[in-house]
Amino acid sequence: MTATDPDIEKLRLDFPILAQEINGHRLAFLDSAASSQRPRSVIEAVSHYYEHDHANVHRGVHTLSHRATEAYEGAREKVRRFINASSSREIIFTRGTTDAINLLAASFGQSIEPGDEIIISHLEHHSNIVPWQMLCERNDATLKVIPINERGEIILDEYHQLLGPRTRLVAVSHVSNALGTVNPVEQIIAAAKERNIPVLIDGAQAVPHQAVDVTALNCDFYAFSGHKMFGPTGIGVFYAREEWLERLPPYQGGGDMILTVSFAGTTYNDLPYKFEAGTPNIAGAIGLGAAIDYLLDIGMDKIQAHETALLDYATREISTVDGIQLIGTAAQKAGVLSFNLDGIHPHDLGTVLDHQGIAIRTGHHCAMPVMEFFGIAGTARASLALYNCRQDIEQLIHGLQLAIGMFRS
Ligand SMILES: Cc1ncc(COP(=O)(O)O)c(C=O)c1O
């Protein structure tokens, strides 16, 4: 698959939503970092489940409950294989990345003591900042932030300085949603491991775009969202090493997470159910399983190669636009172009582009500290996924020229 490969045209047919026109123009969907689109196979897996197999999981003796349980647990096994976890006991279904990080903050957080330190980076999405800030406030702990440079890269030397005897957790993103920087997570994890410090990787922007192997990474925790990887909304994954999950207290109480309940006390269920209180998002998990099948059918390496080539092309093309400022120029980048155009507010730009059928994101991208670092209120962000092609980029560049004509004449 290359940027000009006709296979992309074929692949786009898998996504019914992309066939429509928006405001009389071909839809150029360049907002997959916010939420991606779904292939027909995912939509059909969810409706097939509702049409044929729906019942509650784990507790029924009847056929439909067995089918639902099999499909739900089958999806968990698909997730396990997808990220190469050792056991499906290590895969907890959540509502998404935010929910997974809050799970860890609430559970692991119970052991955080006054004076303890948690390290995050300056590049984080709010969902990997605020839960840690709240925890530090609650437990009188300190949040330490790894600084970034002008290219939007984590400064590793500074990170090494921050690691200390009171560091209890390092929590960083795999790929920045605001800038597309691919963080050196292997090095970040290795340095923490030398000191026996556990590491959480926020993989929301990594899993749709590259192969992820949690065993090879050697991280303790990894979080991601179904809706950014062509699956349904409201489903996500919290991966944690089994020994951690055995040790950590449950996050929420309720049905399914217990073995026995009496007023004298409660005993908790085995993994992974100890961390899945209440009726789960069964259809969401099944849809996520179908999304994984879809990604693996294409191949993560092919997807990454396609997106890297397209990002190179897009970066070259957009750099020729008069008055463009690219925000985030890291040496290692995934498919995100964050930019500003002289004299045009990002929101105005987004509106003009929408009239041309082009969907981008504008604003702070839930990463206000990143915007603060660059001294800006926000950016326009075009983000790529496996179904994007050169035509989308050409349409974007044409839209930018139109906006310049409107606002600068
Ligand atoms: C890097 C990163 N982390 C976390 C999140 C939060 O994901 P969700 O809203 O699906 O929980 C996002 C969403 O944009 C993200 O890009």
Tab-separated table of C-alpha atoms in Angstrom, residues 13-407:
chain	number	residue	atom	x	y	z
A	13	LEU	CA	-15.407	1.396	-0.032
A	14	ASP	CA	-15.360	-0.542	3.252
A	15	PHE	CA	-16.325	2.711	5.022
A	16	PRO	CA	-19.895	3.627	4.030
A	17	ILE	CA	-19.686	7.076	5.635
A	18	LEU	CA	-16.853	8.158	3.325
A	19	ALA	CA	-19.013	7.758	0.209
A	20	GLN	CA	-21.169	10.798	0.984
A	21	GLU	CA	-20.795	14.398	-0.035
A	22	ILE	CA	-20.603	17.131	2.597
A	23	ASN	CA	-21.783	20.590	1.580
A	24	GLY	CA	-21.737	19.485	-2.054
A	25	HIS	CA	-18.132	18.249	-1.963
A	26	ARG	CA	-16.353	14.921	-1.681
A	27	LEU	CA	-15.802	14.217	2.023
A	28	ALA	CA	-12.146	14.502	3.008
A	29	PHE	CA	-12.223	13.132	6.536
A	30	LEU	CA	-9.087	14.321	8.308
A	31	ASP	CA	-10.223	14.066	11.919
A	32	SER	CA	-9.519	10.453	12.834
A	33	ALA	CA	-7.387	11.409	15.846
A	34	ALA	CA	-10.622	12.646	17.430
A	35	SER	CA	-12.597	9.610	16.320
A	36	SER	CA	-12.143	7.344	13.334
A	37	GLN	CA	-14.817	5.941	11.012
A	38	ARG	CA	-16.049	2.350	11.046
A	39	PRO	CA	-15.786	-0.227	8.305
A	40	ARG	CA	-18.932	-2.103	7.329
A	41	SER	CA	-17.635	-5.259	9.038
A	42	VAL	CA	-17.691	-3.498	12.431
A	43	ILE	CA	-21.171	-2.079	11.883
A	44	GLU	CA	-22.394	-5.524	10.790
A	45	ALA	CA	-20.759	-7.324	13.725
A	46	VAL	CA	-22.609	-5.034	16.138
A	47	SER	CA	-25.966	-5.358	14.377
A	48	HIS	CA	-25.535	-9.124	13.954
A	49	TYR	CA	-24.997	-9.377	17.678
A	50	TYR	CA	-28.154	-7.396	18.438
A	51	GLU	CA	-30.190	-9.244	15.818
A	52	HIS	CA	-29.119	-12.763	16.811
A	53	ASP	CA	-27.137	-13.156	20.014
A	54	HIS	CA	-27.912	-10.492	22.600
A	55	ALA	CA	-28.382	-11.452	26.253
A	56	ASN	CA	-26.459	-10.634	29.396
A	57	VAL	CA	-23.059	-12.278	29.732
A	58	HIS	CA	-21.508	-14.653	32.257
A	59	ARG	CA	-24.560	-15.587	34.290
A	60	GLY	CA	-27.143	-17.160	32.004
A	61	VAL	CA	-27.810	-20.825	31.413
A	62	HIS	CA	-29.641	-20.219	28.166
A	63	THR	CA	-28.299	-20.324	24.627
A	64	LEU	CA	-28.317	-16.602	23.952
A	65	SER	CA	-26.372	-15.865	27.120
A	66	HIS	CA	-23.814	-18.489	26.123
A	67	ARG	CA	-23.501	-16.946	22.678
A	68	ALA	CA	-23.150	-13.429	24.062
A	69	THR	CA	-20.529	-14.600	26.570
A	70	GLU	CA	-18.601	-16.450	23.891
A	71	ALA	CA	-18.590	-13.410	21.609
A	72	TYR	CA	-17.623	-11.036	24.425
A	73	GLU	CA	-14.814	-13.253	25.696
A	74	GLY	CA	-13.769	-13.950	22.107
A	75	ALA	CA	-13.294	-10.207	21.671
A	76	ARG	CA	-11.112	-10.120	24.778
A	77	GLU	CA	-8.899	-12.820	23.292
A	78	LYS	CA	-8.644	-10.797	20.046
A	79	VAL	CA	-7.470	-7.791	22.056
A	80	ARG	CA	-4.940	-9.955	23.875
A	81	ARG	CA	-3.461	-11.185	20.601
A	82	PHE	CA	-3.569	-7.708	19.053
A	83	ILE	CA	-1.299	-6.222	21.726
A	84	ASN	CA	0.485	-9.492	22.556
A	85	ALA	CA	-0.462	-9.631	26.231
A	86	SER	CA	0.402	-12.908	27.966
A	87	SER	CA	-3.105	-13.690	29.126
A	88	SER	CA	-6.661	-12.510	28.498
A	89	ARG	CA	-6.842	-12.084	32.291
A	90	GLU	CA	-4.772	-8.950	31.673
A	91	ILE	CA	-7.365	-7.341	29.386
A	92	ILE	CA	-9.968	-5.189	31.147
A	93	PHE	CA	-12.733	-3.670	29.046
A	94	THR	CA	-13.395	-0.030	29.917
A	95	ARG	CA	-15.343	2.839	28.377
A	96	GLY	CA	-12.184	4.143	26.735
A	97	THR	CA	-8.723	5.501	27.441
A	98	THR	CA	-9.997	8.097	29.909
A	99	ASP	CA	-11.850	5.441	31.864
A	100	ALA	CA	-8.797	3.150	31.859
A	101	ILE	CA	-6.521	5.877	33.223
A	102	ASN	CA	-9.075	6.803	35.878
A	103	LEU	CA	-9.284	3.131	36.828
A	104	LEU	CA	-5.553	3.062	37.463
A	105	ALA	CA	-5.569	6.400	39.288
A	106	ALA	CA	-8.410	5.248	41.559
A	107	SER	CA	-7.004	1.794	42.254
A	108	PHE	CA	-3.221	2.156	42.220
A	109	GLY	CA	-3.756	5.647	43.623
A	110	GLN	CA	-4.858	4.202	46.953
A	111	SER	CA	-1.244	3.335	47.720
A	112	ILE	CA	0.083	6.833	46.955
A	113	GLU	CA	1.402	8.579	50.049
A	114	PRO	CA	2.234	12.185	50.885
A	115	GLY	CA	5.500	13.150	49.210
A	116	ASP	CA	5.274	10.445	46.514
A	117	GLU	CA	5.835	11.573	42.929
A	118	ILE	CA	4.127	10.775	39.637
A	119	ILE	CA	5.815	11.671	36.363
A	120	ILE	CA	3.898	12.630	33.230
A	121	SER	CA	5.045	14.609	30.185
A	122	HIS	CA	4.209	18.058	28.872
A	123	LEU	CA	2.682	16.395	25.801
A	124	GLU	CA	-0.170	14.611	27.538
A	125	HIS	CA	-3.845	14.682	26.679
A	126	HIS	CA	-5.924	16.066	29.557
A	127	SER	CA	-7.042	12.522	30.342
A	128	ASN	CA	-3.470	11.634	31.285
A	129	ILE	CA	-3.038	14.821	33.332
A	130	VAL	CA	-6.191	15.503	35.303
A	131	PRO	CA	-6.652	12.075	36.978
A	132	TRP	CA	-3.047	12.327	38.261
A	133	GLN	CA	-3.512	15.929	39.354
A	134	MET	CA	-6.648	14.931	41.257
A	135	LEU	CA	-4.820	12.017	42.870
A	136	CYS	CA	-1.852	14.187	43.854
A	137	GLU	CA	-4.179	16.750	45.404
A	138	ARG	CA	-6.072	14.044	47.286
A	139	ASN	CA	-2.983	12.281	48.618
A	140	ASP	CA	-0.636	15.217	48.938
A	141	ALA	CA	1.678	13.813	46.284
A	142	THR	CA	3.619	15.732	43.605
A	143	LEU	CA	3.105	15.716	39.845
A	144	LYS	CA	6.344	16.094	37.898
A	145	VAL	CA	6.273	17.010	34.216
A	146	ILE	CA	8.891	16.003	31.638
A	147	PRO	CA	9.606	19.114	29.544
A	148	ILE	CA	9.513	19.210	25.740
A	149	ASN	CA	11.633	21.041	23.172
A	150	GLU	CA	10.608	23.407	20.354
A	151	ARG	CA	9.986	20.475	18.024
A	152	GLY	CA	7.493	19.007	20.465
A	153	GLU	CA	9.737	16.172	21.631
A	154	ILE	CA	10.177	14.913	25.172
A	155	ILE	CA	13.599	15.863	26.575
A	156	LEU	CA	14.925	12.514	27.755
A	157	ASP	CA	17.810	13.956	29.802
A	158	GLU	CA	15.329	15.948	31.855
A	159	TYR	CA	13.223	12.829	32.317
A	160	HIS	CA	16.203	10.986	33.769
A	161	GLN	CA	16.691	13.849	36.233
A	162	LEU	CA	13.079	13.600	37.370
A	163	LEU	CA	13.268	9.890	38.227
A	164	GLY	CA	13.958	9.600	41.924
A	165	PRO	CA	13.432	7.560	45.090
A	166	ARG	CA	9.879	8.936	45.539
A	167	THR	CA	8.752	8.258	41.943
A	168	ARG	CA	5.836	5.848	42.107
A	169	LEU	CA	4.597	5.878	38.513
A	170	VAL	CA	5.534	7.177	35.071
A	171	ALA	CA	2.522	7.864	32.803
A	172	VAL	CA	3.182	9.022	29.225
A	173	SER	CA	1.522	8.881	25.845
A	174	HIS	CA	2.817	6.651	23.077
A	175	VAL	CA	1.844	9.213	20.419
A	176	SER	CA	0.791	12.818	21.047
A	177	ASN	CA	-2.693	13.612	19.764
A	178	ALA	CA	-1.950	17.337	19.515
A	179	LEU	CA	1.323	17.154	17.559
A	180	GLY	CA	1.752	13.577	16.367
A	181	THR	CA	5.082	13.146	18.180
A	182	VAL	CA	5.943	9.490	18.659
A	183	ASN	CA	7.493	9.339	22.102
A	184	PRO	CA	10.549	7.180	22.826
A	185	VAL	CA	8.490	4.913	25.056
A	186	GLU	CA	11.016	2.059	24.909
A	187	GLN	CA	13.658	4.304	26.488
A	188	ILE	CA	11.200	5.842	28.920
A	189	ILE	CA	10.097	2.398	30.104
A	190	ALA	CA	13.652	1.017	30.303
A	191	ALA	CA	14.842	3.918	32.481
A	192	ALA	CA	11.877	3.489	34.856
A	193	LYS	CA	12.384	-0.276	35.005
A	194	GLU	CA	15.977	0.180	36.122
A	195	ARG	CA	14.480	1.703	39.248
A	196	ASN	CA	11.546	-0.705	39.491
A	197	ILE	CA	9.052	2.053	38.740
A	198	PRO	CA	5.863	0.989	36.938
A	199	VAL	CA	4.902	2.654	33.649
A	200	LEU	CA	1.529	3.429	32.090
A	201	ILE	CA	1.461	4.103	28.358
A	202	ASP	CA	-1.514	6.009	26.929
A	203	GLY	CA	-1.776	4.303	23.555
A	204	ALA	CA	-4.942	6.001	22.267
A	205	GLN	CA	-3.122	7.456	19.243
A	206	ALA	CA	-0.781	4.523	18.672
A	207	VAL	CA	-2.872	1.370	18.314
A	208	PRO	CA	-4.746	2.429	15.132
A	209	HIS	CA	-1.509	3.265	13.336
A	210	GLN	CA	1.258	0.833	14.300
A	211	ALA	CA	1.779	-2.630	15.744
A	212	VAL	CA	1.904	-2.509	19.544
A	213	ASP	CA	3.425	-5.307	21.597
A	214	VAL	CA	3.025	-4.722	25.322
A	215	THR	CA	5.281	-7.664	26.154
A	216	ALA	CA	8.143	-6.327	24.041
A	217	LEU	CA	7.550	-2.812	25.382
A	218	ASN	CA	7.737	-4.193	28.922
A	219	CYS	CA	5.225	-1.646	30.210
A	220	ASP	CA	3.026	-2.386	33.219
A	221	PHE	CA	-0.126	-0.683	31.971
A	222	TYR	CA	-1.411	0.306	28.530
A	223	ALA	CA	-4.664	2.106	27.685
A	224	PHE	CA	-6.574	2.733	24.448
A	225	SER	CA	-10.009	3.527	22.980
A	226	GLY	CA	-12.089	1.500	20.512
A	227	HIS	CA	-13.505	4.501	18.681
A	228	LYS	CA	-10.080	5.736	17.551
A	229	MET	CA	-9.258	2.353	16.026
A	230	PHE	CA	-12.360	1.897	13.859
A	231	GLY	CA	-14.416	0.248	16.606
A	232	PRO	CA	-17.476	1.511	18.491
A	233	THR	CA	-17.592	4.377	20.961
A	234	GLY	CA	-17.934	3.587	24.659
A	235	ILE	CA	-15.446	0.699	24.634
A	236	GLY	CA	-11.768	0.744	25.453
A	237	VAL	CA	-9.039	-1.351	26.971
A	238	PHE	CA	-6.966	-1.250	30.092
A	239	TYR	CA	-4.083	-3.698	29.869
A	240	ALA	CA	-2.195	-4.441	33.066
A	241	ARG	CA	0.273	-7.137	33.975
A	242	GLU	CA	-1.415	-9.913	35.855
A	243	GLU	CA	0.675	-9.456	39.003
A	244	TRP	CA	-0.491	-5.847	39.208
A	245	LEU	CA	-4.127	-6.755	38.726
A	246	GLU	CA	-3.851	-9.379	41.456
A	247	ARG	CA	-2.437	-6.773	43.833
A	248	LEU	CA	-4.563	-3.746	42.977
A	249	PRO	CA	-7.910	-3.162	44.692
A	250	PRO	CA	-11.011	-3.067	42.466
A	251	TYR	CA	-12.054	0.262	41.023
A	252	GLN	CA	-15.828	-0.050	41.169
A	253	GLY	CA	-18.106	-2.378	43.118
A	254	GLY	CA	-21.197	-4.156	41.843
A	255	GLY	CA	-22.371	-7.214	39.963
A	256	ASP	CA	-19.942	-9.503	38.117
A	257	MET	CA	-16.874	-8.312	40.020
A	258	ILE	CA	-17.678	-10.429	43.087
A	259	LEU	CA	-17.458	-14.088	44.062
A	260	THR	CA	-19.543	-13.866	47.229
A	261	VAL	CA	-21.421	-11.052	48.912
A	262	SER	CA	-22.785	-10.997	52.433
A	263	PHE	CA	-23.229	-8.220	54.935
A	264	ALA	CA	-20.213	-9.608	56.712
A	265	GLY	CA	-18.081	-8.876	53.663
A	266	THR	CA	-17.466	-9.466	49.960
A	267	THR	CA	-14.920	-11.528	48.076
A	268	TYR	CA	-13.844	-10.472	44.629
A	269	ASN	CA	-14.041	-12.337	41.365
A	270	ASP	CA	-11.081	-13.662	39.382
A	271	LEU	CA	-9.336	-11.581	36.778
A	272	PRO	CA	-10.314	-9.846	34.638
A	273	TYR	CA	-13.836	-9.652	36.103
A	274	LYS	CA	-12.656	-8.098	39.359
A	275	PHE	CA	-12.271	-4.859	37.385
A	276	GLU	CA	-15.488	-5.066	35.336
A	277	ALA	CA	-18.372	-4.180	37.648
A	278	GLY	CA	-21.876	-4.272	36.191
A	279	THR	CA	-23.147	-5.270	32.763
A	280	PRO	CA	-20.370	-4.449	30.321
A	281	ASN	CA	-20.558	-2.921	26.860
A	282	ILE	CA	-20.988	-6.306	25.173
A	283	ALA	CA	-21.793	-4.979	21.703
A	284	GLY	CA	-18.913	-2.517	21.962
A	285	ALA	CA	-16.431	-5.260	22.763
A	286	ILE	CA	-17.699	-7.372	19.870
A	287	GLY	CA	-17.396	-4.381	17.533
A	288	LEU	CA	-13.873	-3.763	18.806
A	289	GLY	CA	-13.033	-7.397	18.067
A	290	ALA	CA	-14.298	-6.898	14.499
A	291	ALA	CA	-12.176	-3.738	14.179
A	292	ILE	CA	-9.115	-5.717	15.249
A	293	ASP	CA	-9.907	-8.381	12.627
A	294	TYR	CA	-10.173	-5.614	10.056
A	295	LEU	CA	-6.833	-4.028	11.015
A	296	LEU	CA	-5.011	-7.351	11.107
A	297	ASP	CA	-6.438	-8.364	7.726
A	298	ILE	CA	-4.761	-5.318	6.199
A	299	GLY	CA	-1.654	-5.617	8.389
A	300	MET	CA	-0.354	-3.044	10.865
A	301	ASP	CA	2.977	-2.695	9.073
A	302	LYS	CA	1.247	-1.869	5.792
A	303	ILE	CA	-0.982	0.645	7.558
A	304	GLN	CA	2.008	2.331	9.186
A	305	ALA	CA	3.956	2.466	5.911
A	306	HIS	CA	0.988	3.992	4.096
A	307	GLU	CA	0.401	6.630	6.755
A	308	THR	CA	4.095	7.511	7.012
A	309	ALA	CA	4.304	8.054	3.253
A	310	LEU	CA	1.117	10.102	3.279
A	311	LEU	CA	2.332	12.212	6.205
A	312	ASP	CA	5.586	12.945	4.339
A	313	TYR	CA	3.608	13.995	1.283
A	314	ALA	CA	1.186	16.101	3.341
A	315	THR	CA	4.034	17.792	5.255
A	316	ARG	CA	5.790	18.709	1.980
A	317	GLU	CA	2.593	20.038	0.408
A	318	ILE	CA	1.381	22.039	3.383
A	319	SER	CA	4.824	23.587	3.884
A	320	THR	CA	4.418	25.354	0.531
A	321	VAL	CA	1.278	27.194	1.705
A	322	ASP	CA	1.931	30.889	2.285
A	323	GLY	CA	1.975	31.819	6.004
A	324	ILE	CA	1.757	28.273	7.350
A	325	GLN	CA	3.290	27.433	10.727
A	326	LEU	CA	3.594	23.765	11.484
A	327	ILE	CA	3.353	23.110	15.207
A	328	GLY	CA	5.207	19.945	16.151
A	329	THR	CA	8.113	18.951	13.952
A	330	ALA	CA	9.459	15.945	15.824
A	331	ALA	CA	11.849	13.587	14.065
A	332	GLN	CA	9.479	10.708	14.882
A	333	LYS	CA	5.930	11.589	13.973
A	334	ALA	CA	2.671	9.764	13.307
A	335	GLY	CA	-0.129	11.033	11.063
A	336	VAL	CA	-0.951	14.400	12.606
A	337	LEU	CA	-0.472	17.831	11.035
A	338	SER	CA	-1.056	20.614	13.545
A	339	PHE	CA	-0.766	24.076	12.047
A	340	ASN	CA	-1.755	27.704	12.056
A	341	LEU	CA	-2.208	30.002	9.113
A	342	ASP	CA	-1.123	33.633	9.471
A	343	GLY	CA	-4.027	35.966	10.092
A	344	ILE	CA	-6.723	33.271	10.136
A	345	HIS	CA	-8.219	31.943	13.350
A	346	PRO	CA	-8.236	28.123	13.425
A	347	HIS	CA	-12.005	28.055	14.004
A	348	ASP	CA	-12.605	30.242	10.938
A	349	LEU	CA	-10.314	27.986	8.971
A	350	GLY	CA	-12.176	24.883	10.148
A	351	THR	CA	-15.483	26.429	9.109
A	352	VAL	CA	-14.268	27.381	5.632
A	353	LEU	CA	-12.817	23.898	5.153
A	354	ASP	CA	-16.078	22.298	6.254
A	355	HIS	CA	-17.875	24.203	3.500
A	356	GLN	CA	-15.463	22.430	1.133
A	357	GLY	CA	-16.245	18.983	2.565
A	358	ILE	CA	-13.038	18.838	4.595
A	359	ALA	CA	-13.284	17.696	8.231
A	360	ILE	CA	-10.435	18.805	10.493
A	361	ARG	CA	-10.252	19.588	14.199
A	362	THR	CA	-9.569	23.037	15.623
A	363	GLY	CA	-8.789	24.182	19.143
A	364	HIS	CA	-6.566	22.943	21.947
A	365	HIS	CA	-7.146	19.217	21.283
A	366	CYS	CA	-7.492	18.508	25.013
A	367	ALA	CA	-3.819	19.373	25.397
A	368	MET	CA	-3.866	22.916	26.741
A	369	PRO	CA	-0.358	22.702	28.258
A	370	VAL	CA	1.019	21.932	24.778
A	371	MET	CA	-0.700	25.019	23.375
A	372	GLU	CA	0.604	27.078	26.285
A	373	PHE	CA	4.142	25.868	25.562
A	374	PHE	CA	3.912	27.141	21.984
A	375	GLY	CA	2.207	30.368	23.122
A	376	ILE	CA	-0.951	29.746	21.103
A	377	ALA	CA	-4.610	29.224	21.944
A	378	GLY	CA	-5.043	26.359	19.527
A	379	THR	CA	-4.242	24.891	16.140
A	380	ALA	CA	-5.946	23.443	13.117
A	381	ARG	CA	-5.262	19.721	13.085
A	382	ALA	CA	-5.516	17.356	10.145
A	383	SER	CA	-5.086	13.751	11.229
A	384	LEU	CA	-4.629	10.698	9.044
A	385	ALA	CA	-5.908	7.146	9.113
A	386	LEU	CA	-5.598	4.123	6.864
A	387	TYR	CA	-8.384	5.322	4.524
A	388	ASN	CA	-6.822	8.701	3.719
A	389	CYS	CA	-5.171	9.320	0.373
A	390	ARG	CA	-3.427	12.049	-1.601
A	391	GLN	CA	-6.759	13.340	-2.815
A	392	ASP	CA	-7.676	14.230	0.776
A	393	ILE	CA	-4.446	16.197	1.108
A	394	GLU	CA	-4.940	17.939	-2.257
A	395	GLN	CA	-8.458	18.894	-1.171
A	396	LEU	CA	-7.061	20.250	2.116
A	397	ILE	CA	-4.413	22.350	0.369
A	398	HIS	CA	-7.009	23.696	-2.058
A	399	GLY	CA	-9.254	24.565	0.906
A	400	LEU	CA	-6.405	26.406	2.622
A	401	GLN	CA	-5.774	28.450	-0.543
A	402	LEU	CA	-9.461	29.362	-0.673
A	403	ALA	CA	-9.376	30.455	2.982
A	404	ILE	CA	-6.316	32.605	2.298
A	405	GLY	CA	-8.139	34.213	-0.620
A	406	MET	CA	-11.147	34.965	1.592
A	407	PHE	CA	-9.380	36.238	4.687
